[in-house]
Coordinates of C-alpha atoms in Angstrom, one line a residue:
X891 CA -10.1 8.5 -59.8
X892 CA -9.1 10.0 -56.5
X893 CA -8.2 7.9 -53.4
X894 CA -11.6 8.5 -51.7
X895 CA -13.6 7.1 -54.6
X896 CA -11.1 4.3 -55.2
X897 CA -11.8 3.1 -51.6
X898 CA -15.6 3.1 -52.1
X899 CA -16.0 6.5 -50.6
X900 CA -13.9 5.7 -47.4
X901 CA -10.9 7.7 -46.7
X902 CA -7.8 5.5 -46.2
X903 CA -6.4 5.8 -42.6
X904 CA -2.9 4.7 -41.7
X905 CA -2.9 2.1 -38.9
X906 CA -1.1 3.5 -35.9
X907 CA 1.6 1.2 -34.4
X908 CA 0.6 -0.5 -31.3
X909 CA 1.6 1.1 -28.0
X910 CA 2.0 -0.7 -24.6
X911 CA 2.4 0.6 -21.1
X912 CA 5.8 -0.3 -19.9
X913 CA 6.2 -0.5 -16.1
X914 CA 9.9 -0.3 -15.6
X915 CA 11.9 -1.0 -12.3
X916 CA 15.6 -0.2 -12.1
X917 CA 17.5 -3.0 -10.4
X918 CA 20.4 -2.5 -8.0
X919 CA 23.8 -1.8 -9.3
X920 CA 26.2 -4.7 -9.6
X921 CA 23.5 -7.3 -10.3
X922 CA 25.3 -10.4 -11.7
X923 CA 22.4 -12.7 -12.4
X924 CA 19.0 -11.4 -13.3
X925 CA 17.3 -14.6 -11.8
X926 CA 18.2 -13.3 -8.4
X927 CA 15.8 -10.4 -9.1
X928 CA 13.0 -13.0 -8.9
X929 CA 11.5 -14.1 -5.6
X930 CA 12.7 -17.6 -4.7
X931 CA 9.4 -19.3 -5.6
X932 CA 9.6 -17.9 -9.2
X933 CA 13.2 -18.9 -9.9
X934 CA 14.0 -22.1 -11.9
X935 CA 14.3 -24.2 -8.7
X936 CA 11.1 -22.7 -7.1
X937 CA 7.7 -24.3 -6.9
X938 CA 6.2 -21.6 -9.1
X939 CA 9.1 -21.3 -11.5
X940 CA 8.6 -18.9 -14.4
X941 CA 9.4 -20.0 -18.0
X942 CA 12.5 -18.4 -19.4
X943 CA 12.2 -17.2 -22.9
X944 CA 15.3 -16.0 -24.9
X945 CA 14.9 -13.0 -27.1
X946 CA 14.6 -13.3 -30.8
X947 CA 16.9 -11.5 -33.3
X948 CA 14.5 -8.5 -33.1
X949 CA 15.1 -8.1 -29.3
X950 CA 18.1 -6.1 -27.9
X951 CA 21.1 -8.3 -27.2
X952 CA 20.9 -9.8 -23.7
X953 CA 17.2 -9.2 -23.2
X954 CA 15.5 -12.1 -21.4
X955 CA 11.8 -12.7 -20.6
X956 CA 10.2 -14.7 -17.9
X957 CA 6.6 -15.8 -18.3
X958 CA 4.3 -17.0 -15.7
X959 CA 1.8 -19.7 -16.6
X960 CA -1.7 -18.3 -16.0
X961 CA -3.2 -19.5 -12.7
X962 CA -6.8 -19.7 -11.9
X963 CA -8.4 -19.0 -8.6
X964 CA -12.1 -19.0 -7.4
X965 CA -12.8 -15.6 -5.7
X966 CA -13.8 -15.9 -2.0
X967 CA -17.2 -14.3 -2.6
X968 CA -18.0 -17.0 -5.3
X969 CA -17.1 -19.8 -2.9
X970 CA -19.2 -18.3 -0.1
X971 CA -22.3 -17.7 -2.4
X972 CA -22.2 -21.0 -4.2
X973 CA -24.4 -22.8 -1.7
X974 CA -27.1 -20.2 -2.3
X975 CA -26.6 -19.9 -6.0
X976 CA -25.2 -23.2 -7.3
X977 CA -22.7 -22.7 -10.1
X978 CA -21.3 -19.3 -8.9
X979 CA -18.1 -21.1 -7.8
X980 CA -17.3 -21.9 -11.4
X981 CA -16.1 -18.4 -11.8
X982 CA -12.3 -18.0 -11.7
X983 CA -9.8 -15.2 -11.9
X984 CA -6.8 -15.6 -14.0
X985 CA -3.4 -14.0 -13.3
X986 CA -0.8 -13.6 -15.9
X987 CA 2.7 -12.2 -15.4
X988 CA 5.6 -11.4 -17.8
X989 CA 8.9 -9.8 -16.9
X990 CA 11.4 -8.7 -19.4
X991 CA 14.9 -8.1 -18.1
X992 CA 16.4 -5.4 -20.3
X993 CA 20.1 -4.4 -20.2
X994 CA 20.6 -0.6 -20.2
X995 CA 24.2 0.6 -20.3
X996 CA 25.7 -1.1 -17.2
X997 CA 22.4 -1.6 -15.4
X998 CA 19.3 -3.8 -15.7
X999 CA 15.7 -2.9 -15.8
X1000 CA 12.8 -5.2 -15.1
X1001 CA 9.8 -4.4 -17.4
X1002 CA 6.7 -5.8 -15.9
X1003 CA 3.3 -6.7 -17.5
X1004 CA 0.3 -8.1 -15.8
X1005 CA 1.2 -9.3 -12.3
X1006 CA 4.9 -9.3 -13.1
X1007 CA 6.0 -6.9 -10.4
X1008 CA 4.7 -9.4 -7.8
X1009 CA 7.4 -11.8 -8.8
X1010 CA 10.3 -9.4 -8.1
X1011 CA 12.6 -9.6 -5.2
X1012 CA 12.2 -6.1 -3.7
X1013 CA 15.7 -6.2 -2.1
X1014 CA 17.1 -6.1 -5.6
X1015 CA 14.9 -3.2 -6.8
X1016 CA 16.2 0.3 -6.5
X1017 CA 13.3 2.0 -4.8
X1018 CA 11.9 5.4 -5.8
X1019 CA 13.7 5.5 -9.2
X1020 CA 10.5 6.7 -10.8
X1021 CA 10.0 9.5 -8.2
X1022 CA 13.7 10.5 -8.5
X1023 CA 13.2 10.9 -12.3
X1024 CA 10.0 12.9 -11.7
X1025 CA 11.7 15.1 -9.3
X1026 CA 14.1 16.1 -12.1
X1027 CA 12.1 16.0 -15.3
X1028 CA 8.4 16.5 -14.5
X1029 CA 6.9 19.6 -16.1
X1030 CA 6.0 21.4 -12.9
X1031 CA 2.8 22.9 -14.4
X1032 CA 1.6 19.6 -15.9
X1033 CA 1.0 17.3 -12.9
X1034 CA -2.2 15.2 -13.3
X1035 CA -2.2 13.1 -10.2
X1036 CA -0.3 12.6 -6.9
X1037 CA -0.8 10.5 -3.8
X1038 CA 1.1 11.0 -0.6
X1039 CA 1.1 10.4 3.2
X1040 CA 2.3 13.0 5.7
X1041 CA 5.2 11.9 7.9
X1042 CA 3.9 13.0 11.3
X1043 CA 1.5 11.8 14.0
X1044 CA -1.5 12.5 11.8
X1045 CA -0.4 10.2 9.0
X1046 CA -2.8 12.1 6.8
X1047 CA -3.2 10.8 3.3
X1048 CA -3.9 13.0 0.3
X1049 CA -4.8 12.1 -3.2
X1050 CA -5.6 14.5 -6.0
X1051 CA -6.4 14.0 -9.7
X1052 CA -6.6 16.7 -12.2
X1053 CA -7.7 15.6 -15.8
X1054 CA -5.9 18.6 -17.3
X1055 CA -2.4 19.0 -15.8
X1056 CA -1.8 21.9 -13.5
X1057 CA 0.8 23.3 -11.1
X1058 CA 1.1 21.8 -7.6
X1059 CA 1.1 25.3 -6.1
X1060 CA -2.3 25.9 -7.8
X1061 CA -3.6 22.8 -6.1
X1062 CA -2.3 24.2 -2.8
X1063 CA 0.0 21.2 -2.4
X1064 CA 3.3 21.2 -0.5
X1065 CA 5.3 18.0 -0.9
X1066 CA 7.8 18.7 1.9
X1067 CA 7.3 16.3 4.9
X1068 CA 5.2 14.0 2.6
X1069 CA 6.0 10.4 1.7
X1070 CA 5.0 10.6 -2.0
X1071 CA 3.9 7.2 -3.4
X1072 CA 2.8 8.3 -6.8
X1073 CA 3.2 11.2 -9.2
X1074 CA 1.6 11.4 -12.7
X1075 CA 2.3 14.0 -15.3
X1076 CA 4.4 14.8 -18.4
X1077 CA 8.1 14.8 -18.6
X1078 CA 10.0 17.6 -20.2
X1079 CA 11.0 16.3 -23.6
X1080 CA 14.5 17.8 -23.7
X1081 CA 17.1 14.9 -23.4
X1082 CA 14.4 12.2 -23.4
X1083 CA 12.8 10.9 -26.5
X1084 CA 9.2 11.9 -26.9
X1085 CA 6.8 9.7 -24.9
X1086 CA 3.1 9.5 -25.6
X1087 CA 0.9 10.7 -22.8
X1088 CA 1.5 11.0 -19.1
X1089 CA 4.1 8.9 -17.2
X1090 CA 3.4 7.4 -13.8
X1091 CA 6.2 7.6 -11.2
X1092 CA 6.7 5.6 -8.0
X1093 CA 9.3 2.9 -7.4
X1094 CA 8.9 2.3 -11.1
X1095 CA 8.5 4.5 -14.1
X1096 CA 5.5 3.6 -16.3
X1097 CA 5.0 5.0 -19.8
X1098 CA 3.4 4.2 -23.2
X1099 CA 5.7 3.3 -26.1
X1100 CA 5.8 1.1 -29.2
X1101 CA 7.0 -2.5 -29.0
X1102 CA 10.5 -1.6 -30.4
X1103 CA 12.5 -2.6 -27.3
X1104 CA 15.6 -0.9 -28.8
X1105 CA 13.7 2.5 -28.6
X1106 CA 12.6 1.6 -25.0
X1107 CA 16.2 0.8 -24.2
X1108 CA 17.2 4.3 -25.4
X1109 CA 14.5 6.0 -23.4
X1110 CA 15.5 4.2 -20.2
X1111 CA 19.1 5.1 -20.7
X1112 CA 18.2 8.7 -21.1
X1113 CA 16.1 8.5 -17.9
X1114 CA 19.0 6.9 -16.1
X1115 CA 21.4 9.6 -17.2
X1116 CA 18.9 12.3 -16.1
X1117 CA 18.7 10.8 -12.6
X1118 CA 22.4 10.3 -12.3
X1119 CA 23.6 13.6 -13.7
X1120 CA 21.1 16.2 -12.5
X1121 CA 19.6 17.5 -9.3
X1122 CA 16.0 17.5 -8.1
X1123 CA 13.9 20.7 -8.6
X1124 CA 13.2 22.8 -5.5
X1125 CA 9.6 21.7 -5.1
X1126 CA 10.6 18.0 -5.3
X1127 CA 13.7 18.1 -3.1
X1128 CA 12.0 16.3 -0.2
X1129 CA 10.6 13.6 -2.5
X1130 CA 14.2 13.0 -3.8
X1131 CA 15.7 13.0 -0.3
X1132 CA 13.9 9.9 1.1
X1133 CA 16.2 7.0 0.5
X1134 CA 14.6 3.5 0.8
X1135 CA 16.6 1.2 3.1
X1136 CA 17.1 -2.5 2.4
X1137 CA 15.8 -5.0 4.9
X1138 CA 19.3 -6.7 4.8
X1139 CA 21.1 -3.5 6.0
X1140 CA 22.2 -3.6 9.7
X1141 CA 20.7 -0.2 10.4
X1142 CA 17.3 -1.5 9.2
X1143 CA 17.6 -4.5 11.6
X1144 CA 18.6 -2.1 14.5
X1145 CA 15.6 0.2 13.6
X1146 CA 13.2 -2.8 13.6
X1147 CA 14.5 -3.8 17.1
X1148 CA 14.1 -0.2 18.3
X1149 CA 10.5 -0.1 17.0
X1150 CA 9.7 -3.4 18.6
X1151 CA 10.9 -2.1 22.0
X1152 CA 9.1 1.2 21.7
X1153 CA 5.7 -0.4 20.8
X1154 CA 5.9 -2.7 23.9
X1155 CA 7.4 0.1 26.0
X1156 CA 10.4 -2.1 27.0
X1157 CA 13.8 -0.8 28.0
X1158 CA 16.1 -0.4 25.1
X1159 CA 18.9 -2.9 24.6
X1160 CA 22.2 -2.7 22.6
X1161 CA 21.7 -3.1 18.9
X1162 CA 18.4 -1.2 18.8
X1163 CA 19.6 2.2 17.6
X1164 CA 19.7 3.4 21.2
X1165 CA 21.7 6.5 20.2
X1166 CA 18.7 7.9 18.3
X1167 CA 15.8 9.8 19.9
X1168 CA 12.2 8.8 19.3
X1169 CA 10.4 11.6 17.4
X1170 CA 7.1 10.1 16.4
X1171 CA 5.3 6.8 17.1
X1172 CA 1.6 6.4 16.2
X1173 CA -0.9 3.8 15.2
X1174 CA -1.6 4.7 11.5
X1175 CA -3.8 2.5 9.3
X1176 CA -2.6 2.0 5.7
X1177 CA -3.6 4.8 3.4
X1178 CA -6.2 2.8 1.5
X1179 CA -8.2 2.3 4.6
X1180 CA -11.2 4.7 5.0
X1181 CA -11.5 5.0 8.8
X1182 CA -15.0 6.3 8.5
X1183 CA -16.0 2.9 7.1
X1184 CA -14.2 0.9 9.8
X1185 CA -16.0 -0.4 12.9
X1186 CA -13.3 -2.5 14.3
X1187 CA -9.7 -3.7 13.6
X1188 CA -8.8 -7.3 14.5
X1189 CA -5.4 -8.1 15.8
X1190 CA -4.3 -11.7 15.0
X1191 CA -1.4 -13.6 16.5
X1192 CA -0.7 -17.4 17.1
X1193 CA -4.3 -18.4 16.6
X1194 CA -5.6 -15.7 18.9
X1195 CA -7.7 -12.7 17.8
X1196 CA -8.6 -9.5 19.7
X1197 CA -10.8 -6.7 18.4
X1198 CA -9.9 -3.0 18.7
X1199 CA -12.7 -0.5 18.6
X1200 CA -10.4 2.5 19.4
X1201 CA -7.7 3.1 16.9
X1202 CA -4.9 4.3 19.1
X1203 CA -1.5 3.2 20.1
X1204 CA -2.6 2.5 23.7
X1205 CA -5.5 0.3 22.4
X1206 CA -3.0 -1.5 20.2
X1207 CA -0.7 -2.2 23.1
X1208 CA -3.6 -3.6 25.1
X1209 CA -4.5 -5.9 22.2
X1210 CA -0.9 -7.1 21.8
X1211 CA -0.9 -8.0 25.5
X1212 CA -4.2 -9.9 25.1
X1213 CA -3.0 -12.0 22.1
X1214 CA 0.2 -12.9 24.0
X1215 CA 2.9 -10.7 22.6
X1216 CA 5.6 -10.4 25.2
X1217 CA 9.0 -9.7 23.6
X1218 CA 11.1 -10.0 20.5
X1219 CA 11.1 -8.3 17.1
X1220 CA 9.5 -10.8 14.9
X1221 CA 6.0 -10.0 16.1
X1222 CA 6.1 -6.8 13.9
X1223 CA 5.6 -9.2 11.0
X1224 CA 3.8 -12.1 12.5
X1225 CA 1.1 -10.0 14.2
X1226 CA -1.4 -9.2 11.4
X1227 CA -4.3 -6.7 11.4
X1228 CA -7.4 -6.4 9.3
X1229 CA -10.1 -3.7 9.4
X1230 CA -13.8 -4.5 9.1
X1231 CA -17.0 -2.5 8.6
X1232 CA -20.1 -2.6 10.9
X1233 CA -21.5 -5.5 8.8
X1234 CA -18.3 -7.5 9.0
X1235 CA -17.0 -6.8 5.5
X1236 CA -13.3 -6.5 5.1
X1237 CA -12.0 -2.9 4.7
X1238 CA -8.3 -3.7 4.4
X1239 CA -5.9 -6.5 3.5
X1240 CA -4.6 -8.7 6.3
X1241 CA -1.3 -6.9 6.8
X1242 CA 1.6 -7.1 9.3
X1243 CA 1.6 -4.8 12.3
X1244 CA 4.6 -2.8 11.0
X1245 CA 2.3 -1.6 8.1
X1246 CA 0.0 0.0 10.6
X1247 CA 2.6 2.2 12.3
X1248 CA 4.4 5.4 11.6
X1249 CA 7.7 5.8 13.4
X1250 CA 10.5 8.3 13.3
X1251 CA 13.8 8.3 15.1
X1252 CA 16.9 10.4 14.7
X1253 CA 19.0 13.3 16.0
X1254 CA 19.9 16.7 14.6
X1255 CA 21.9 15.2 11.8
X1256 CA 20.1 12.0 10.7
X1257 CA 16.5 10.8 10.5
X1258 CA 14.9 7.4 9.8
X1259 CA 11.2 7.0 9.1
X1260 CA 8.9 3.9 8.9
X1261 CA 5.7 4.5 7.0
X1262 CA 3.4 2.0 5.2
X1263 CA 5.8 -0.8 6.2
X1264 CA 8.9 0.7 4.6
X1265 CA 12.0 2.2 6.1
X1266 CA 13.6 5.4 4.7
X1267 CA 16.6 7.5 5.5
X1268 CA 16.4 11.2 5.0
X1269 CA 19.5 12.1 3.1
X1270 CA 22.1 14.0 4.9
X1271 CA 22.3 16.8 2.4
X1272 CA 18.6 17.7 2.8
X1273 CA 18.9 17.5 6.6
X1274 CA 22.0 19.7 6.6
X1275 CA 20.2 22.3 4.5
X1276 CA 17.0 22.1 6.7
X1277 CA 19.1 22.6 9.9
X1278 CA 21.0 25.5 8.4
X1279 CA 17.7 27.2 7.6
X1280 CA 16.4 26.6 11.1
X1281 CA 19.5 28.0 12.7
X1282 CA 18.6 31.4 11.1
X1283 CA 15.5 31.5 13.4
X1284 CA 16.6 33.4 16.5
X1285 CA 16.4 31.6 19.8
X1286 CA 15.2 34.2 22.4
X1287 CA 15.0 31.8 25.3
X1288 CA 17.5 33.8 27.3
X1289 CA 16.0 37.2 26.4
X1290 CA 12.5 36.2 27.5
X1291 CA 13.4 33.9 30.3
X1292 CA 9.9 32.4 30.4
X1293 CA 8.9 30.5 33.6
X1294 CA 9.5 26.8 33.8
X1295 CA 6.7 24.3 33.7
X1296 CA 6.0 20.8 34.9
X1297 CA 5.1 17.7 32.9
X1298 CA 1.4 17.8 33.9
X1299 CA 0.7 21.6 34.0
X1300 CA -2.0 22.6 31.5
X1301 CA -1.1 25.2 28.9
X1302 CA -3.9 27.5 30.1
X1303 CA -2.7 27.3 33.7
X1304 CA 0.8 27.9 32.7
X1305 CA -0.1 31.0 30.6
X1306 CA -2.0 32.5 33.5
X1307 CA 0.8 31.8 36.0
X1308 CA 3.5 33.2 33.6
X1309 CA 1.6 36.5 33.2
X1310 CA 1.0 36.7 36.9
X1311 CA 4.7 36.1 37.7
X1312 CA 6.2 38.4 35.0
X1313 CA 5.1 42.0 34.7
X1314 CA 6.5 42.2 31.1
X1315 CA 3.9 39.6 30.0
X1316 CA 0.2 40.2 29.3
X1317 CA -2.2 37.2 29.3
X1318 CA -4.1 37.0 26.0
X1319 CA -4.9 33.3 26.1
X1320 CA -8.7 32.8 25.3
X1321 CA -9.1 36.5 24.8
X1322 CA -11.6 36.8 21.8
X1323 CA -10.5 39.1 19.0
X1324 CA -13.0 39.6 16.2
X1325 CA -12.0 39.8 12.5
X1326 CA -13.8 41.9 9.9
X1327 CA -16.1 39.0 8.9
X1328 CA -17.0 38.3 12.5
X1329 CA -14.7 35.3 13.1
X1330 CA -13.4 35.0 16.6
X1331 CA -9.6 34.3 16.9
X1332 CA -6.9 34.3 19.5
X1333 CA -4.0 36.7 18.6
X1334 CA -1.5 35.0 20.9
X1335 CA -1.2 33.3 24.3
X1336 CA 1.1 36.0 25.9
X1337 CA 2.1 39.4 24.7
X1338 CA 5.6 40.6 25.7
X1339 CA 6.1 44.3 26.4
X1340 CA 8.9 44.3 23.8
X1341 CA 6.5 43.2 21.0
X1342 CA 6.7 39.4 21.1
X1343 CA 3.4 37.7 20.2
X1344 CA 4.1 34.5 22.1
X1345 CA 2.3 31.2 21.2
X1346 CA 2.8 28.5 23.7
X1347 CA 2.6 24.7 23.1
X1348 CA 4.0 21.6 24.9
X1349 CA 5.9 19.3 22.6
X1350 CA 4.1 15.9 22.5
X1351 CA 4.1 15.1 18.8
X1352 CA 4.5 16.9 15.5
X1353 CA 0.8 17.3 14.8
X1354 CA 0.4 19.7 17.8
X1355 CA 3.4 21.8 16.7
X1356 CA 2.1 22.1 13.1
X1357 CA -1.0 23.8 14.5
X1358 CA 1.2 26.1 16.7
X1359 CA 3.3 27.3 13.7
X1360 CA 0.2 27.9 11.6
X1361 CA -1.5 29.8 14.4
X1362 CA 1.4 32.2 14.7
X1363 CA 1.6 33.0 11.0
X1364 CA -2.2 33.3 10.5
X1365 CA -2.5 35.7 13.5
X1366 CA 0.3 37.9 12.2
X1367 CA -1.2 37.9 8.8
X1368 CA -4.6 39.0 10.1
X1369 CA -3.1 41.7 12.3
X1370 CA -1.4 43.0 9.2
X1371 CA -4.3 42.8 6.8
X1372 CA -7.5 43.0 8.8
X1373 CA -8.0 46.5 10.1
X1374 CA -11.1 45.5 12.2
X1375 CA -9.1 42.7 13.9
X1376 CA -6.1 45.0 14.6
X1377 CA -8.4 47.6 16.2
X1378 CA -10.1 45.0 18.3
X1379 CA -6.8 43.5 19.3
X1380 CA -5.5 46.9 20.5
X1381 CA -8.8 47.5 22.3
X1382 CA -8.5 44.2 24.1
X1383 CA -4.9 44.8 25.1
X1384 CA -5.7 48.3 26.4
X1385 CA -8.6 47.0 28.5
X1386 CA -6.2 44.6 30.2
X1387 CA -3.2 46.9 30.7
X1388 CA -2.7 50.4 29.4
X1389 CA 1.0 49.9 29.6
X1390 CA 0.8 47.5 26.7
X1391 CA -1.2 49.7 24.3
X1392 CA 1.8 50.9 22.3
X1393 CA 3.0 47.3 22.0
X1394 CA -0.4 46.2 20.7
X1395 CA -0.5 49.2 18.3
X1396 CA 2.9 48.2 16.8
X1397 CA 2.1 44.5 16.4
X1398 CA 2.9 42.3 14.6
X1399 CA 6.7 42.9 15.1
X1400 CA 7.9 39.5 16.4
X1401 CA 6.2 36.1 16.6
X1402 CA 7.7 33.7 19.2
X1403 CA 7.0 30.0 19.3
X1404 CA 7.4 29.1 22.9
X1405 CA 7.8 25.3 23.2
X1406 CA 7.8 23.3 26.5
X1407 CA 10.4 20.7 25.8
X1408 CA 13.0 18.7 27.8
X1409 CA 16.5 20.0 28.2
X1410 CA 17.9 17.0 26.3
X1411 CA 16.2 18.2 23.1
X1412 CA 18.0 20.7 20.8
X1413 CA 15.4 23.2 19.9
X1414 CA 14.4 23.3 17.1
X1415 CA 16.8 20.8 15.5
X1416 CA 15.6 17.8 17.4
X1417 CA 11.9 18.3 16.5
X1418 CA 10.3 15.7 14.2
X1419 CA 11.0 16.2 10.5
X1420 CA 7.6 17.4 9.5
X1421 CA 7.6 20.0 12.4
X1422 CA 11.0 21.2 11.3
X1423 CA 9.8 21.6 7.7
X1424 CA 6.7 23.4 8.9
X1425 CA 8.6 25.7 11.1
X1426 CA 11.0 26.7 8.3
X1427 CA 8.1 27.3 5.9
X1428 CA 6.1 29.4 8.4
X1429 CA 9.2 31.4 9.3
X1430 CA 9.7 32.2 5.6
X1431 CA 6.0 33.3 5.5
X1432 CA 6.5 35.6 8.5
X1433 CA 9.6 37.2 7.0
X1434 CA 7.7 38.0 3.8
X1435 CA 5.3 39.9 6.1
X1436 CA 8.3 41.8 7.6
X1437 CA 7.6 39.9 10.9
X1438 CA 10.5 38.5 12.9
X1439 CA 10.1 34.7 13.6
X1440 CA 11.7 33.4 16.8
X1441 CA 11.6 30.4 19.1
X1442 CA 11.9 30.1 22.9
X1443 CA 12.3 27.1 25.2
X1444 CA 10.1 26.6 28.2
X1445 CA 12.0 24.2 30.5
X1446 CA 10.1 21.2 31.8
X1447 CA 11.2 20.3 35.3
X1448 CA 10.1 17.3 37.4

C-alpha cells in the first residue's frame, strides 16, 4: 500500500520548523554589564523590574533573557465612552516584553520581542546598525520598502512600498540628503547564512529565523563582520555617513544649547557651538503627522497651553513667548506639542519641542543635523569627498563680476538692474519660452554674451536653492532636446538684442548658478548639506549633456 492510501488518502506533509521575527539591536562596544542596557525602571532595582531568566542548556553560553510581566491598561477611548456605553471600560490592552541578550564574538546584541525595545537604554544602543548593514549587503534591485525624511527646510517625508522588490533608481529615489529611517529588502546571501524573506533595517536589523539561537548567533556574527570589514555601496553612502550622537557627548550638549539660543533668537554664549554656522532651522512636524489633517498644534509648558494655527518658526516663537519660555536649554524637552484635527482629535503624540524641529549647523569640514529629535554627525570622509566634488565646479565670480545686491532687493528688480548696468547681460527673467508641448518656461534670468545661462537666487535656505539647481539643469536639457523651445528661445533673444543672437543659437554652453550670499560664506562649501548634494548631482547631470556647470557669487552689501 502506498503512503497516500496508508494515510487515508491524505498526503503526508512534513511540519515546517517554527520561525520567529528577531528584532536585533547591537549594543555599544565595551559593555560590561547587560543590565545597564535596560532603562533604570526596568533594572532589578527599578519599579518595573524585568524578570531575569537564565538560559537552559539549549541556549548559547552567556545568553540571558529579561521578561516583562504583562501589564493591562484601559484605552483612553474606552474610558471616555464608558458613561455612554457602560461596560466599555472593561476592555484592556496588554503589553508584553521580552529581551534576550545574546553574546556575539566580543559584542552583545539585544533581541527584542513584543514591546521589548521600549525597555532599552538608547544611550547603550549603537544606532543605525541595521541601516549600515543594508548599505553594504542589500540587493540593490530588490528593495521592497523605504521611509526617509529630507534634511532641508522642506523636511519632506517619503515612503514607498513595492510588493515585488525593485531598484531604487526605477522608483526615481535618491537617498543622498535623506535621513533614512527604514529600508526593507533582501540581503545578498554570500557571507551571510540564508535568511527567509525580507529583512527590515533601521537602528535594528529584523529578520525571520528558526528558534535555534546558535544559528541566530552565527548570522549576527556574519552581519557584524560585514559592517566592520566592508564599505557601503555608492547609492547608500549618504545613509552610511550619518553617525548618531549620544546625548552624553559634550558636542551634543553644545549643539542643544546652540539650538535653544537659535530658536529664541538670543545671542550665542560660550559652550553653544559658536564656531559653527547655522545652515537650516525650520519648524518641521514629525513625519507621521499628516499636515492636511491638522487644524491646530497646541504648545504646552508649565500648565499653560497656546494654540498655533500657522505652522511656521515665527508662529512657534510667538507661542513660546506666550507660554512663558524665556531662556535656558531644558525647554527643548519640557515644552511639548500635540497636533489636532478640526474636530479636536489627536493627530500626533505629545512630543518634546525638539522633535518638531529640523536644524543643521556646521562649516566646510563638519556638519551636525537634528531631525526627528535625534542628533547626527555627517562623517568626515563623506564631507571631504562631497567638498572635493564641489571644488571641481568652476567659480566664475571674478569673470562675470555681477553687480552687488542689498538684503531687501527683490530678485526681479536685481535682474533688471544688472542687465541695465552691464551691456554684456541680457534680461531674460519672466520672458516666456514655449516648449513643443506648449508649456511656458523661463530659460534663464540673465544671458551673458559669452554664453552663460545665469540663474539667480538669494540664499535663504536649502529649499530655494534646490529649485535653482533643478531649474538650471532642466532648462539646459530642454534647449538641447526640444527643437521648438530652442527656436523660440533664439527668437526671444533676437527680439531683445540682435547682438546676443549668436549666443542664443549656441546655447546651452554654460549654466551659471548666481547666488546672493554673504561674504562670510564659502560658496559653495558652506551651503546646507542637501543643497551641496543637489548642486553636485545637477552639475554631473549638466556635464553629461556637455554643458559646463559654474557658480558665481553676488555680494550682499548693507
